[in-house]
Amino acid sequence: MGILTMKFGGSTVGTTTALPQVVSIILQEFERWEHLIIVVSALDGVTDALIEAAHLAQLGNRRGYRRIVATIRTRHLALVEQLPLKEEERGALKADIDHLLFDMLDVCQTLSEPSSVNLPVSEYIDAIISTGERLSARVIAALLRQNGIKGVALDAFDLIITDEVFGNANPDFARTREQVQANLMPLLERNLVPVITGFIGSTPSGKPTTLGRGGSDFTASLLAICTESSEVWIWADVDGMMSADPREIDNAHVIDELSYTEVAELTYFGARILHTRMVAPLREQNIPLCVKNVFKPQRAGTRVHINAPDFPSQIKAVTSSQSIGLSSTQNTDISELLTVVNYVM
Ligand code: ASP
Ligand code: MG
């Protein structure tokens, strides 16, 4: 069956109700596929908190960033406390969490020194905000081991190689492919299930970078193309790509199938469920993409693939982005869509 790459979003990895679902999905797919690659986001809200901590550090507000780091620590430790883990595994996980947060506090500390004005601040910020995914990957890997799967947490610094655009880095596909061959494929061959941090990468010289907000989706698609995965599944807490924002439109419904062009347009114009840059690499290699609900795994969700049915001029979805609204029809190019925007306005 090949390789399945699955990404679990922030709302699915941080609660004691969602985590058993995540584990049971992984257990089930482990039986069906030759290899699994798991990509995880930070727990919901953790990246925001880390950005705030980095900001406070920059302002020299030690009390402020320490308070935030303490809250992040309490949240992770409380979660770990409630998970069904053997004491040994739980102890090791807590020590790992403390270790990561301790190192991160060190970076905050450096950033808060008056002399930091001479430092490359954005590099330090990426080192801080990459911590969220590093924490969640360790939690999920421990849970997998507890359930008889050889889960191993992997920081993507050694896999995703990027340029130096800190905060919104661009992957170097050739180098990333080499790293994946050298550092990831051997793990799969040993039947391990890597639980990989989304969102983060590093420069060729090893400085941590991040891929932009929501970038874990992009990580999943990069790993999928480098490993020639058969499919990519994005797990969220909604049923799939919706025809409209359900908070705005009562009868919004799940769209069963979309083409790569349609999904790229929808993400570009405000459908925040997927990262805009994730679609192009998948389209290039024709790798199907599914968006599914962790709480209703039996539902098909939305499937994006090359053979998505074609009904030209049928409106499939509406997105809104602050003052503009956009409806997407199949087979339209951006200029046609912009005509629709004008009409909606
Ligand atoms: N944790 C990062 C963010 O909140 C990346 C992601 O969730 O995909 O933007
Ligand atoms: Mg997301």
Coordinates of C-alpha atoms and ligand atoms in Angstrom, one line a residue:
M1 CA 0.0 0.0 0.0
G2 CA 3.0 2.4 0.1
I3 CA 3.6 5.2 2.5
L4 CA 0.8 7.3 4.1
T5 CA 1.8 10.7 5.5
M6 CA -0.7 12.0 8.1
K7 CA -0.6 15.4 9.8
F8 CA -2.4 16.0 13.0
G9 CA -3.4 19.7 13.7
G10 CA -3.1 21.6 16.9
S11 CA -6.7 21.0 18.0
T12 CA -6.2 17.2 17.7
V13 CA -3.0 16.7 19.7
G14 CA -3.7 18.7 22.9
T15 CA -6.6 17.2 24.7
T16 CA -7.4 13.9 26.4
T17 CA -10.5 13.6 24.3
A18 CA -8.7 14.0 21.0
L19 CA -5.5 12.1 21.7
P20 CA -7.1 8.6 22.0
Q21 CA -8.7 9.3 18.6
V22 CA -5.3 10.2 17.2
V23 CA -3.8 7.0 18.6
S24 CA -6.6 4.7 17.3
I25 CA -6.4 6.3 13.9
I26 CA -2.6 5.7 13.8
L27 CA -3.0 2.1 15.0
Q28 CA -5.6 1.4 12.4
E29 CA -3.7 2.9 9.5
F30 CA -0.5 1.2 10.7
E31 CA -2.1 -2.1 9.8
R32 CA -3.1 -1.0 6.3
W33 CA -0.1 0.8 5.0
E34 CA 3.5 -0.3 4.5
H35 CA 4.8 2.7 6.3
L36 CA 3.4 5.7 8.2
I37 CA 4.9 9.2 8.5
I38 CA 3.2 11.3 11.2
V39 CA 3.6 15.1 11.3
V40 CA 2.3 17.1 14.2
S41 CA 1.5 20.7 15.0
A42 CA 2.0 22.3 18.4
L43 CA -0.9 22.1 20.8
D44 CA -3.5 24.7 20.0
G45 CA -2.5 28.2 21.0
V46 CA 1.1 27.2 22.0
T47 CA 2.7 28.9 18.9
D48 CA 0.8 32.1 19.7
A49 CA 2.1 32.0 23.3
L50 CA 5.7 31.3 22.1
I51 CA 5.5 34.3 19.7
E52 CA 4.3 36.4 22.6
A53 CA 7.2 35.1 24.8
A54 CA 9.7 35.9 22.1
H55 CA 8.3 39.4 21.8
L56 CA 8.4 40.0 25.6
A57 CA 12.0 38.7 25.7
Q58 CA 12.9 41.2 23.0
L59 CA 11.4 43.9 25.2
G60 CA 13.5 42.7 28.1
N61 CA 10.4 41.6 30.0
R62 CA 11.8 38.6 31.8
R63 CA 8.9 38.2 34.2
G64 CA 6.5 38.3 31.2
Y65 CA 8.2 35.5 29.1
R66 CA 8.9 33.4 32.1
R67 CA 5.2 33.5 33.0
I68 CA 4.3 32.3 29.5
V69 CA 6.8 29.5 29.5
A70 CA 5.6 28.4 32.9
T71 CA 2.0 28.3 31.6
I72 CA 3.1 26.2 28.6
R73 CA 5.0 23.9 30.9
T74 CA 2.0 23.4 33.2
R75 CA -0.2 22.7 30.3
H76 CA 2.0 20.0 28.8
L77 CA 2.8 18.4 32.2
A78 CA -0.9 18.3 33.1
L79 CA -1.7 16.6 29.8
V80 CA 1.1 14.1 30.3
E81 CA -0.1 13.4 33.8
Q82 CA -3.6 12.4 32.4
L83 CA -2.3 10.2 29.6
P84 CA -2.3 6.4 30.0
L85 CA 1.5 6.0 30.1
K86 CA 3.8 3.7 32.1
E87 CA 5.5 5.6 34.9
E88 CA 8.9 5.2 33.3
E89 CA 7.7 6.7 29.9
R90 CA 5.8 9.5 31.7
G91 CA 9.0 10.4 33.7
A92 CA 11.1 10.4 30.6
L93 CA 8.6 12.5 28.8
K94 CA 8.4 15.1 31.6
A95 CA 12.1 15.3 31.7
D96 CA 12.2 15.9 27.9
I97 CA 9.6 18.6 28.2
D98 CA 11.6 20.4 30.9
H99 CA 14.8 20.0 28.9
L100 CA 13.3 21.6 25.8
L101 CA 11.7 24.5 27.8
F102 CA 14.9 25.1 29.7
D103 CA 16.9 25.4 26.5
M104 CA 14.3 27.7 25.2
L105 CA 14.4 29.9 28.2
D106 CA 18.1 30.3 27.6
V107 CA 17.4 31.7 24.2
C108 CA 14.8 34.0 25.6
Q109 CA 17.3 35.1 28.2
T110 CA 19.9 35.9 25.5
L111 CA 17.3 37.8 23.5
S112 CA 16.3 39.9 26.6
E113 CA 19.9 41.1 27.2
P114 CA 20.4 44.7 26.3
S115 CA 23.3 43.6 24.0
S116 CA 20.8 41.5 21.9
V117 CA 20.2 44.5 19.7
N118 CA 23.3 43.3 17.8
L119 CA 22.0 39.8 17.4
P120 CA 20.1 38.4 14.4
V121 CA 16.8 38.6 16.3
S122 CA 14.6 36.7 13.8
E123 CA 16.9 33.6 14.1
Y124 CA 16.4 33.6 17.8
I125 CA 12.7 34.0 17.4
D126 CA 12.5 30.9 15.2
A127 CA 14.5 28.9 17.7
I128 CA 11.9 29.9 20.3
I129 CA 8.7 29.3 18.3
S130 CA 9.9 25.9 17.0
T131 CA 9.6 24.5 20.6
G132 CA 5.8 23.9 20.4
E133 CA 6.1 21.2 17.7
R134 CA 9.1 19.7 19.5
L135 CA 7.0 19.2 22.6
S136 CA 3.9 17.7 20.9
A137 CA 6.0 15.3 18.8
R138 CA 7.4 13.8 22.0
V139 CA 4.0 13.4 23.5
I140 CA 2.6 11.6 20.5
A141 CA 5.6 9.4 20.1
A142 CA 5.4 8.3 23.8
L143 CA 1.7 7.5 23.3
L144 CA 2.5 5.3 20.3
R145 CA 5.2 3.4 22.1
Q146 CA 2.7 2.8 24.9
N147 CA 0.4 1.2 22.3
G148 CA 3.0 -1.1 20.9
I149 CA 4.1 1.0 17.9
K150 CA 7.7 2.0 17.7
G151 CA 7.1 5.7 17.7
V152 CA 10.1 8.0 17.5
A153 CA 10.0 11.8 17.8
L154 CA 12.0 13.5 15.2
D155 CA 12.8 17.3 15.0
A156 CA 12.6 18.3 11.4
F157 CA 15.8 20.4 11.6
D158 CA 17.7 17.5 10.0
L159 CA 15.0 16.9 7.3
I160 CA 13.6 20.1 6.0
I161 CA 16.4 22.4 4.7
T162 CA 15.4 26.0 3.9
D163 CA 16.8 29.4 3.0
E164 CA 17.4 32.0 5.7
V165 CA 14.0 33.7 5.5
F166 CA 13.3 33.2 9.2
G167 CA 9.6 33.1 10.0
N168 CA 8.6 32.2 6.5
A169 CA 11.4 30.0 5.1
N170 CA 11.4 28.4 1.7
P171 CA 12.5 24.8 1.4
D172 CA 15.4 23.7 -0.7
F173 CA 13.7 20.7 -2.3
A174 CA 16.9 19.0 -3.5
R175 CA 18.6 19.3 -0.1
T176 CA 15.5 18.3 1.7
R177 CA 15.2 15.2 -0.5
E178 CA 18.8 14.2 0.3
Q179 CA 18.2 14.7 4.1
V180 CA 15.0 12.7 3.9
Q181 CA 16.8 9.8 2.1
A182 CA 19.6 9.9 4.7
N183 CA 17.7 10.5 7.9
L184 CA 14.1 9.4 7.4
M185 CA 14.0 6.4 5.0
P186 CA 16.2 4.3 7.2
L187 CA 13.8 4.7 10.1
L188 CA 10.9 3.6 7.9
E189 CA 12.9 0.6 6.8
R190 CA 13.3 -0.4 10.4
N191 CA 9.5 -0.3 10.8
L192 CA 9.6 2.7 13.1
V193 CA 6.8 5.3 13.0
P194 CA 8.5 8.7 12.9
V195 CA 6.5 11.5 14.6
I196 CA 7.9 14.6 13.0
T197 CA 7.6 18.2 14.0
G198 CA 5.6 20.2 11.5
F199 CA 6.4 23.9 10.8
I200 CA 10.1 23.8 11.3
G201 CA 13.3 23.3 9.3
S202 CA 16.8 24.6 9.4
T203 CA 19.3 26.4 7.2
P204 CA 22.1 24.4 5.6
S205 CA 24.3 25.6 8.5
G206 CA 21.8 24.3 11.1
K207 CA 20.0 27.4 12.2
P208 CA 16.3 26.7 13.1
T209 CA 13.7 28.2 10.7
T210 CA 9.9 28.1 10.5
L211 CA 7.7 27.8 7.4
G212 CA 5.1 30.4 8.2
R213 CA 1.9 30.1 10.3
G214 CA 0.0 26.9 9.7
G215 CA 3.2 25.5 8.1
S216 CA 2.8 21.9 9.4
D217 CA 0.6 21.2 6.4
F218 CA 3.5 22.3 4.2
T219 CA 5.9 20.0 6.1
A220 CA 3.5 17.0 5.5
S221 CA 3.5 17.7 1.7
L222 CA 7.2 18.2 1.6
L223 CA 7.8 14.9 3.3
A224 CA 5.2 13.2 1.2
I225 CA 6.9 14.2 -2.1
C226 CA 10.4 13.4 -0.8
T227 CA 9.3 9.9 0.3
E228 CA 6.9 9.4 -2.6
S229 CA 4.0 8.8 -0.2
S230 CA 0.9 7.4 -1.8
E231 CA -1.4 9.9 0.0
V232 CA -1.4 12.8 2.5
W233 CA -4.2 13.0 5.1
I234 CA -4.6 16.2 7.1
W235 CA -6.5 15.5 10.4
A236 CA -8.5 18.4 11.9
D237 CA -11.5 18.9 14.1
V238 CA -13.8 19.7 11.2
D239 CA -15.4 17.4 8.6
G240 CA -13.2 18.6 5.7
M241 CA -13.1 21.6 3.4
M242 CA -16.5 23.4 3.7
S243 CA -18.5 25.1 1.1
A244 CA -18.4 28.2 3.3
D245 CA -17.4 29.3 6.8
P246 CA -19.9 27.4 9.0
R247 CA -19.7 30.2 11.5
E248 CA -21.1 32.6 8.9
I249 CA -23.3 30.4 6.8
D250 CA -25.8 28.0 8.4
N251 CA -26.1 25.4 5.7
A252 CA -22.4 25.2 4.9
H253 CA -21.5 21.6 3.9
V254 CA -18.5 19.4 3.3
I255 CA -17.1 19.3 -0.2
D256 CA -16.4 15.7 -1.1
E257 CA -13.9 16.3 -3.9
L258 CA -11.9 19.2 -5.2
S259 CA -9.2 19.6 -7.8
Y260 CA -5.7 20.9 -6.8
T261 CA -6.4 24.2 -8.5
E262 CA -9.6 24.7 -6.6
V263 CA -8.1 23.9 -3.3
A264 CA -5.1 26.1 -4.0
E265 CA -7.4 29.0 -4.8
L266 CA -9.6 28.4 -1.7
T267 CA -6.6 28.4 0.6
Y268 CA -5.1 31.4 -1.1
F269 CA -8.3 33.3 -0.7
G270 CA -8.9 32.7 3.0
A271 CA -9.8 29.0 3.7
R272 CA -7.4 28.7 6.6
I273 CA -7.8 25.0 7.1
L274 CA -4.8 24.3 4.8
H275 CA -1.5 26.1 4.3
T276 CA -1.5 27.7 0.8
R277 CA 2.0 26.5 -0.1
M278 CA 1.2 22.8 0.6
V279 CA -0.8 22.2 -2.5
A280 CA 1.6 22.9 -5.4
P281 CA 4.1 20.1 -4.5
L282 CA 1.4 17.5 -4.2
R283 CA -0.2 18.6 -7.5
E284 CA 3.2 18.3 -9.2
Q285 CA 3.5 14.7 -8.1
N286 CA -0.1 13.9 -8.3
I287 CA -0.4 12.8 -4.6
P288 CA -4.0 12.7 -3.4
L289 CA -4.8 14.9 -0.3
C290 CA -7.6 14.2 2.2
V291 CA -8.9 16.5 4.9
K292 CA -10.6 14.5 7.7
N293 CA -12.1 14.9 11.1
V294 CA -10.3 13.2 13.9
F295 CA -13.6 12.8 15.8
K296 CA -15.3 11.1 12.8
P297 CA -12.6 9.1 11.1
Q298 CA -15.0 6.9 9.3
R299 CA -16.2 9.8 7.2
A300 CA -14.4 10.4 3.9
G301 CA -13.9 14.1 4.4
T302 CA -12.6 16.1 1.4
R303 CA -10.5 14.4 -1.2
V304 CA -8.3 16.4 -3.5
H305 CA -7.1 14.5 -6.5
I306 CA -6.4 14.8 -10.2
N307 CA -9.6 13.1 -11.3
A308 CA -12.0 15.3 -9.2
P309 CA -15.2 15.6 -11.2
D310 CA -15.5 18.5 -13.5
F311 CA -18.7 20.6 -13.7
P312 CA -17.5 23.8 -15.2
S313 CA -19.2 26.9 -13.7
Q314 CA -20.6 25.1 -10.7
I315 CA -19.9 27.1 -7.6
K316 CA -18.2 24.9 -5.1
A317 CA -17.2 27.1 -2.2
V318 CA -17.2 30.6 -0.9
T319 CA -14.5 32.1 1.2
S320 CA -14.1 35.5 2.7
S321 CA -11.0 37.4 3.5
Q322 CA -11.8 40.6 5.5
S323 CA -13.4 42.9 3.0
I324 CA -13.5 40.6 0.0
G325 CA -15.7 37.6 -0.7
L326 CA -14.8 34.9 -3.3
S327 CA -16.7 32.1 -4.7
S328 CA -14.8 29.3 -6.5
T329 CA -16.1 27.5 -9.6
Q330 CA -14.3 24.6 -11.1
N331 CA -11.8 25.2 -14.0
T332 CA -11.6 28.9 -13.4
D333 CA -8.5 30.8 -13.5
I334 CA -7.6 33.6 -11.1
S335 CA -8.8 36.4 -13.4
E336 CA -12.3 34.8 -13.7
L337 CA -12.4 34.4 -9.9
L338 CA -11.6 38.0 -9.5
T339 CA -14.6 38.8 -11.6
V340 CA -16.6 36.8 -9.2
V341 CA -15.0 38.8 -6.3
N342 CA -16.2 42.0 -7.8
Y343 CA -19.6 40.6 -8.3
V344 CA -19.8 39.5 -4.7
M345 CA -18.6 42.8 -3.4
Ligands
ASP1 N1 2.1 25.6 15.2 C1 2.2 26.4 14.0 C2 1.2 27.5 14.0 O1 0.4 27.6 14.9 C3 2.2 25.6 12.7 C4 0.9 24.8 12.5 O2 0.1 24.6 13.4 O3 0.7 24.3 11.4 O4 1.2 28.3 13.0
MG2 MG -3.5 24.5 10.2

